[in-house]
């Protein structure tokens, strides 16, 4: 009965290491500040009266609601199973396997390279400069075969914003060659920094958005791709026929209603205050450096981050390791979670 099923899989898949999401990494604790999730559990009404029917591919009311929230025309909006599916659709739509490439700038979000790998698309890395801004000269020198350039702002895990002027320079540099995909998963925490107003000016600009972070709906799996209608129409050729489950669309529309938006605005302010609280408290501790962050997380440098990380982990405070030396990424939770985390760290460093 023994069969070697693994040998049937594509070579690429056999050789892949899966993305280690915060969930997959496990841990057991009382305080979960490792996945940039919102601490707020908001209530929704779930209707079951249309579940015998397939959903619409791009539910009208949902597209309309998000278009209005983002300040774009409806034909600039595509909705999908989280922003992660947006990343995958872009790669499948624009990159020829074993020929084209994506380009991204580490340290940044891990899914760009994983998605590229899955489809045999090369991933070129041009590291951010020491100030965590784009290295435009190095990008210019590495654009051969590149169809998609991913830029994350606010960047995960560093937390900083990418300079708007640099994004514009990148859009000009890549005109007629590649799309620039600006990942705005955390932009709801700093809306003024969005580049959404540039969509009309640069047809090669694509923006990724999600309800997972500020809208406190990570479990819903609902994201958006904003781009000019030429890009959206191509993506619609590739997307699955029924990508948005009926209850997902219903809940998302409720989240984007005037009442939902008002609640999100309040929760964003609340989390921003907690972020300031945590930044202030941690900054006072010896040997600790907190980087300014614009999302719902902070990157923090400690003298012996690995030891501290493990001690916290063993005591039920689950944070996220980062690829940046001696740095830990801390998601902003409730005030109580922030207070407990700060108190524990203060006691450890005393
Ligand atoms: C969380 C996150 C996403 C994924 O969002 P989903 O909508 O939950 O798939 C995309 N990009 C970045 C930078 C993220 O941190």
Coordinates of C-alpha atoms and ligand atoms in Angstrom, one line a residue:
X1 CA 0.0 0.0 0.0
X2 CA 2.9 2.3 0.4
X3 CA 3.0 4.9 -2.4
X4 CA 5.3 7.8 -2.8
X5 CA 2.7 10.5 -3.2
X6 CA 5.3 13.2 -2.6
X7 CA 7.2 12.2 -5.7
X8 CA 4.0 13.1 -7.7
X9 CA 4.2 16.7 -6.7
X10 CA 5.8 19.4 -8.8
X11 CA 9.5 19.8 -8.1
X12 CA 9.0 23.4 -7.1
X13 CA 6.4 22.3 -4.5
X14 CA 8.6 19.5 -3.1
X15 CA 11.4 21.9 -2.5
X16 CA 9.4 24.7 -0.9
X17 CA 9.3 25.6 2.7
X18 CA 5.8 26.9 3.6
X19 CA 5.3 30.4 4.9
X20 CA 5.6 30.4 8.6
X21 CA 2.6 32.4 9.6
X22 CA 2.1 33.4 13.2
X23 CA -0.7 30.8 13.3
X24 CA 1.5 28.0 12.1
X25 CA 4.3 28.8 14.5
X26 CA 1.9 27.9 17.4
X27 CA 2.6 28.8 20.9
X28 CA 0.2 28.9 23.9
X29 CA -0.5 32.0 25.8
X30 CA -2.9 34.6 27.1
X31 CA -1.5 37.5 25.2
X32 CA -1.3 37.2 21.4
X33 CA 0.6 40.1 19.9
X34 CA 2.2 38.2 17.0
X35 CA -0.1 38.4 14.0
X36 CA -1.0 42.1 13.8
X37 CA -4.6 41.2 14.6
X38 CA -7.0 43.6 16.1
X39 CA -8.1 42.9 19.8
X40 CA -11.6 44.0 19.0
X41 CA -14.3 41.4 18.5
X42 CA -17.1 43.2 16.7
X43 CA -20.6 41.6 16.3
X44 CA -22.3 41.0 13.0
X45 CA -25.6 39.6 11.9
X46 CA -25.2 36.5 9.7
X47 CA -28.0 35.7 7.3
X48 CA -28.5 32.2 5.8
X49 CA -31.3 32.8 3.4
X50 CA -29.3 32.9 0.2
X51 CA -26.8 30.1 0.9
X52 CA -28.4 27.7 -1.6
X53 CA -27.3 30.0 -4.4
X54 CA -23.8 30.8 -5.7
X55 CA -22.4 34.2 -4.8
X56 CA -21.8 36.9 -7.4
X57 CA -18.2 37.0 -8.6
X58 CA -17.8 40.6 -7.5
X59 CA -20.8 41.5 -5.3
X60 CA -22.1 44.9 -6.4
X61 CA -22.8 46.4 -2.9
X62 CA -19.4 45.3 -1.6
X63 CA -17.5 46.8 -4.6
X64 CA -19.6 50.0 -4.3
X65 CA -19.0 50.2 -0.5
X66 CA -15.2 49.8 -0.8
X67 CA -15.0 52.1 -3.8
X68 CA -16.7 54.8 -1.8
X69 CA -14.5 54.2 1.2
X70 CA -11.3 54.3 -0.9
X71 CA -12.5 57.3 -3.0
X72 CA -12.2 55.6 -6.4
X73 CA -14.6 54.6 -9.1
X74 CA -16.1 51.1 -8.8
X75 CA -14.4 49.7 -11.9
X76 CA -11.1 50.4 -10.1
X77 CA -11.9 47.8 -7.4
X78 CA -11.5 44.0 -7.2
X79 CA -12.3 42.0 -4.1
X80 CA -10.7 38.7 -3.2
X81 CA -10.0 36.2 -0.4
X82 CA -7.7 38.6 1.5
X83 CA -5.0 40.8 0.1
X84 CA -2.9 37.6 -0.1
X85 CA -5.1 36.3 -3.0
X86 CA -4.6 39.7 -4.7
X87 CA -0.8 39.1 -4.6
X88 CA -1.3 35.6 -6.1
X89 CA -3.7 36.8 -8.8
X90 CA -1.2 39.5 -9.9
X91 CA 1.6 37.0 -10.2
X92 CA -0.6 34.5 -12.1
X93 CA -1.9 37.3 -14.4
X94 CA 1.3 39.1 -15.2
X95 CA 4.3 36.8 -14.8
X96 CA 5.2 34.0 -17.2
X97 CA 6.5 31.0 -15.2
X98 CA 10.2 30.3 -15.5
X99 CA 10.7 33.5 -17.4
X100 CA 9.4 36.7 -15.7
X101 CA 10.2 37.9 -12.2
X102 CA 8.9 39.9 -9.4
X103 CA 11.0 42.3 -7.4
X104 CA 10.7 43.1 -3.7
X105 CA 12.7 44.9 -1.1
X106 CA 13.4 43.0 2.2
X107 CA 13.0 43.2 5.1
X108 CA 9.3 43.1 4.2
X109 CA 6.2 40.9 4.0
X110 CA 7.0 37.2 3.3
X111 CA 4.1 36.3 0.9
X112 CA 5.4 38.0 -2.2
X113 CA 8.3 35.6 -2.6
X114 CA 6.2 32.5 -1.5
X115 CA 3.5 33.3 -4.0
X116 CA 6.1 33.8 -6.8
X117 CA 7.9 30.6 -5.9
X118 CA 4.6 28.6 -6.1
X119 CA 4.2 29.6 -9.7
X120 CA 7.8 29.2 -10.7
X121 CA 8.3 32.9 -11.0
X122 CA 11.7 34.3 -9.9
X123 CA 11.8 36.7 -7.0
X124 CA 14.6 39.4 -7.2
X125 CA 15.5 41.0 -3.9
X126 CA 16.7 44.6 -3.7
X127 CA 17.1 45.3 0.0
X128 CA 15.8 48.5 1.5
X129 CA 18.5 51.1 2.3
X130 CA 19.8 51.5 5.9
X131 CA 16.9 54.0 6.5
X132 CA 14.4 51.4 5.2
X133 CA 13.6 53.4 2.1
X134 CA 13.7 52.2 -1.5
X135 CA 17.1 51.9 -3.2
X136 CA 16.0 53.3 -6.5
X137 CA 19.3 53.0 -8.3
X138 CA 19.6 49.3 -7.3
X139 CA 16.0 48.7 -8.4
X140 CA 16.7 50.4 -11.8
X141 CA 19.7 48.1 -12.3
X142 CA 17.6 45.0 -11.6
X143 CA 14.5 45.5 -13.7
X144 CA 15.2 42.9 -16.4
X145 CA 12.3 40.5 -16.8
X146 CA 10.6 42.1 -13.8
X147 CA 6.8 42.5 -14.2
X148 CA 5.8 43.4 -10.7
X149 CA 7.6 45.5 -8.1
X150 CA 6.1 45.1 -4.6
X151 CA 6.4 48.0 -2.1
X152 CA 4.9 47.7 1.3
X153 CA 3.9 50.9 3.1
X154 CA 3.6 51.0 6.0
X155 CA 6.2 48.3 5.7
X156 CA 5.8 45.1 7.6
X157 CA 7.8 44.5 9.9
X158 CA 9.7 47.7 10.1
X159 CA 6.6 49.9 10.4
X160 CA 7.9 52.9 8.4
X161 CA 6.2 54.6 5.5
X162 CA 7.9 54.5 2.1
X163 CA 8.5 58.0 0.7
X164 CA 5.8 59.1 -1.7
X165 CA 8.3 60.8 -4.0
X166 CA 10.2 57.5 -4.3
X167 CA 7.1 55.6 -5.2
X168 CA 6.4 58.2 -7.9
X169 CA 9.9 57.9 -9.2
X170 CA 9.5 54.1 -9.3
X171 CA 6.2 54.4 -11.2
X172 CA 7.9 56.6 -13.8
X173 CA 11.0 54.3 -14.0
X174 CA 8.8 51.2 -14.6
X175 CA 6.3 52.8 -17.0
X176 CA 5.5 50.4 -19.9
X177 CA 7.6 47.7 -18.2
X178 CA 6.2 46.7 -14.9
X179 CA 3.4 47.3 -12.4
X180 CA 4.2 48.8 -9.0
X181 CA 2.1 47.1 -6.3
X182 CA 1.9 49.2 -3.2
X183 CA 0.7 47.0 -0.3
X184 CA -1.4 49.2 1.9
X185 CA -2.6 46.5 4.3
X186 CA -2.0 48.9 7.3
X187 CA -2.9 52.2 5.6
X188 CA -6.2 52.6 7.5
X189 CA -4.0 53.5 10.5
X190 CA -2.5 56.5 8.6
X191 CA -4.9 57.2 5.7
X192 CA -3.2 60.5 4.7
X193 CA -0.1 58.4 3.5
X194 CA -2.1 56.4 0.9
X195 CA -1.0 56.8 -2.7
X196 CA -4.6 56.0 -3.9
X197 CA -4.8 59.5 -5.4
X198 CA -2.0 58.5 -7.8
X199 CA -4.1 55.8 -9.5
X200 CA -5.4 58.2 -12.2
X201 CA -2.0 59.5 -13.0
X202 CA -0.1 56.2 -13.2
X203 CA -1.8 53.3 -15.0
X204 CA 0.9 50.9 -13.8
X205 CA 0.0 51.5 -10.1
X206 CA -1.8 48.8 -8.2
X207 CA -2.8 49.0 -4.5
X208 CA -3.6 46.2 -2.1
X209 CA -6.0 46.7 0.8
X210 CA -7.5 44.4 3.4
X211 CA -10.2 44.2 6.1
X212 CA -7.9 42.0 8.2
X213 CA -6.1 44.7 10.2
X214 CA -7.8 48.0 11.0
X215 CA -11.3 46.5 10.3
X216 CA -10.6 43.7 12.8
X217 CA -11.7 41.0 10.3
X218 CA -8.7 38.8 9.8
X219 CA -10.9 35.7 10.0
X220 CA -13.2 36.9 7.3
X221 CA -10.7 36.8 4.5
X222 CA -11.6 39.8 2.5
X223 CA -9.2 42.0 0.6
X224 CA -9.2 44.5 -2.3
X225 CA -7.0 45.3 -5.2
X226 CA -7.3 48.9 -6.5
X227 CA -6.0 49.6 -10.0
X228 CA -7.2 51.1 -13.3
X229 CA -9.9 49.1 -15.1
X230 CA -7.4 47.6 -17.6
X231 CA -5.6 45.8 -14.8
X232 CA -8.8 44.8 -13.0
X233 CA -10.2 43.2 -16.2
X234 CA -7.2 41.1 -16.6
X235 CA -7.3 39.9 -13.0
X236 CA -11.0 39.0 -13.5
X237 CA -10.0 36.6 -16.2
X238 CA -7.9 34.6 -13.7
X239 CA -9.9 34.9 -10.4
X240 CA -12.1 31.9 -9.4
X241 CA -15.8 32.2 -10.4
X242 CA -17.2 32.5 -6.9
X243 CA -14.3 33.9 -4.8
X244 CA -16.4 35.8 -2.2
X245 CA -18.7 33.7 0.0
X246 CA -22.2 35.2 0.5
X247 CA -21.7 35.7 4.3
X248 CA -18.3 37.3 3.7
X249 CA -19.8 39.9 1.4
X250 CA -22.6 40.6 3.9
X251 CA -20.3 41.1 6.8
X252 CA -17.9 43.2 4.8
X253 CA -20.7 45.5 3.6
X254 CA -21.8 45.9 7.2
X255 CA -18.2 46.8 8.2
X256 CA -18.1 49.4 5.5
X257 CA -21.5 50.9 6.4
X258 CA -21.4 54.4 8.0
X259 CA -21.8 52.7 11.5
X260 CA -19.1 50.2 10.7
X261 CA -16.7 52.9 9.4
X262 CA -17.3 55.1 12.5
X263 CA -16.5 52.1 14.7
X264 CA -13.3 51.4 12.8
X265 CA -12.3 55.0 13.1
X266 CA -12.7 54.9 16.8
X267 CA -10.8 51.6 17.1
X268 CA -8.0 52.9 15.0
X269 CA -7.7 55.9 17.4
X270 CA -7.8 53.6 20.4
X271 CA -5.0 51.4 19.0
X272 CA -2.9 54.4 18.0
X273 CA -3.1 55.6 21.6
X274 CA -2.0 52.1 22.8
X275 CA 0.8 52.2 20.4
X276 CA 2.0 55.5 21.8
X277 CA 1.6 54.1 25.3
X278 CA 3.8 51.1 24.5
X279 CA 6.3 53.2 22.6
X280 CA 6.7 55.6 25.4
X281 CA 7.0 52.9 28.1
X282 CA 9.5 50.7 26.2
X283 CA 11.6 53.7 25.1
X284 CA 12.3 54.4 28.8
X285 CA 13.8 51.0 29.4
X286 CA 17.6 50.6 29.3
X287 CA 19.0 49.3 26.0
X288 CA 15.7 49.4 24.2
X289 CA 15.1 51.2 20.9
X290 CA 11.6 51.5 19.5
X291 CA 11.2 52.4 15.8
X292 CA 8.4 54.8 14.8
X293 CA 5.6 52.7 13.5
X294 CA 2.6 53.7 11.4
X295 CA 0.6 50.4 11.5
X296 CA -0.8 48.4 14.4
X297 CA 2.6 47.1 15.5
X298 CA 6.0 48.3 16.6
X299 CA 9.4 47.0 15.8
X300 CA 11.5 47.0 18.9
X301 CA 15.3 46.4 19.4
X302 CA 16.5 44.8 22.5
X303 CA 20.0 43.9 23.6
X304 CA 19.3 40.1 23.8
X305 CA 16.0 39.8 21.9
X306 CA 16.1 36.1 21.5
X307 CA 16.3 35.4 25.2
X308 CA 13.6 37.9 25.9
X309 CA 11.4 36.5 23.2
X310 CA 11.7 33.0 24.6
X311 CA 11.0 34.2 28.2
X312 CA 7.9 36.0 27.0
X313 CA 6.8 33.0 25.0
X314 CA 7.2 30.7 28.0
X315 CA 5.1 33.0 30.0
X316 CA 2.2 33.2 27.6
X317 CA 3.1 36.5 25.9
X318 CA 3.4 35.6 22.2
X319 CA 5.3 38.1 20.0
X320 CA 6.9 37.8 16.6
X321 CA 10.6 37.3 15.8
X322 CA 11.8 39.6 13.0
X323 CA 14.6 39.1 10.4
X324 CA 16.2 42.3 11.7
X325 CA 18.9 41.6 14.2
X326 CA 17.8 41.8 17.8
X327 CA 14.4 43.1 16.9
X328 CA 10.9 41.8 17.9
X329 CA 7.7 42.9 16.3
X330 CA 4.9 43.6 18.8
X331 CA 1.3 43.9 17.6
X332 CA -0.8 46.5 19.4
X333 CA -3.4 44.8 21.4
X334 CA -5.9 46.1 24.0
X335 CA -4.6 48.6 26.7
X336 CA -4.6 45.7 29.2
X337 CA -2.5 43.5 26.9
X338 CA -0.1 46.4 26.3
X339 CA 0.2 47.1 30.0
X340 CA 0.9 43.5 30.9
X341 CA 3.4 43.1 28.1
X342 CA 5.2 46.3 29.1
X343 CA 5.2 45.4 32.8
X344 CA 6.7 41.9 32.0
X345 CA 9.4 43.3 29.8
X346 CA 10.2 46.0 32.4
X347 CA 10.6 43.4 35.1
X348 CA 12.8 41.2 32.8
X349 CA 15.2 44.1 32.0
X350 CA 15.4 45.3 35.6
Ligands
LIG1 C1 -1.6 41.0 6.8 C2 -0.9 41.4 5.5 C3 -1.5 41.1 4.3 C4 -2.5 40.0 4.1 O1 -3.8 40.4 4.3 P1 -5.0 39.4 4.1 O2 -6.0 40.3 3.6 O3 -5.3 38.9 5.5 O4 -4.6 38.3 3.2 C5 -0.9 41.6 3.1 N1 0.2 42.4 3.2 C6 0.7 42.7 4.4 C7 1.9 43.6 4.4 C8 0.2 42.2 5.6 O5 0.8 42.5 6.7

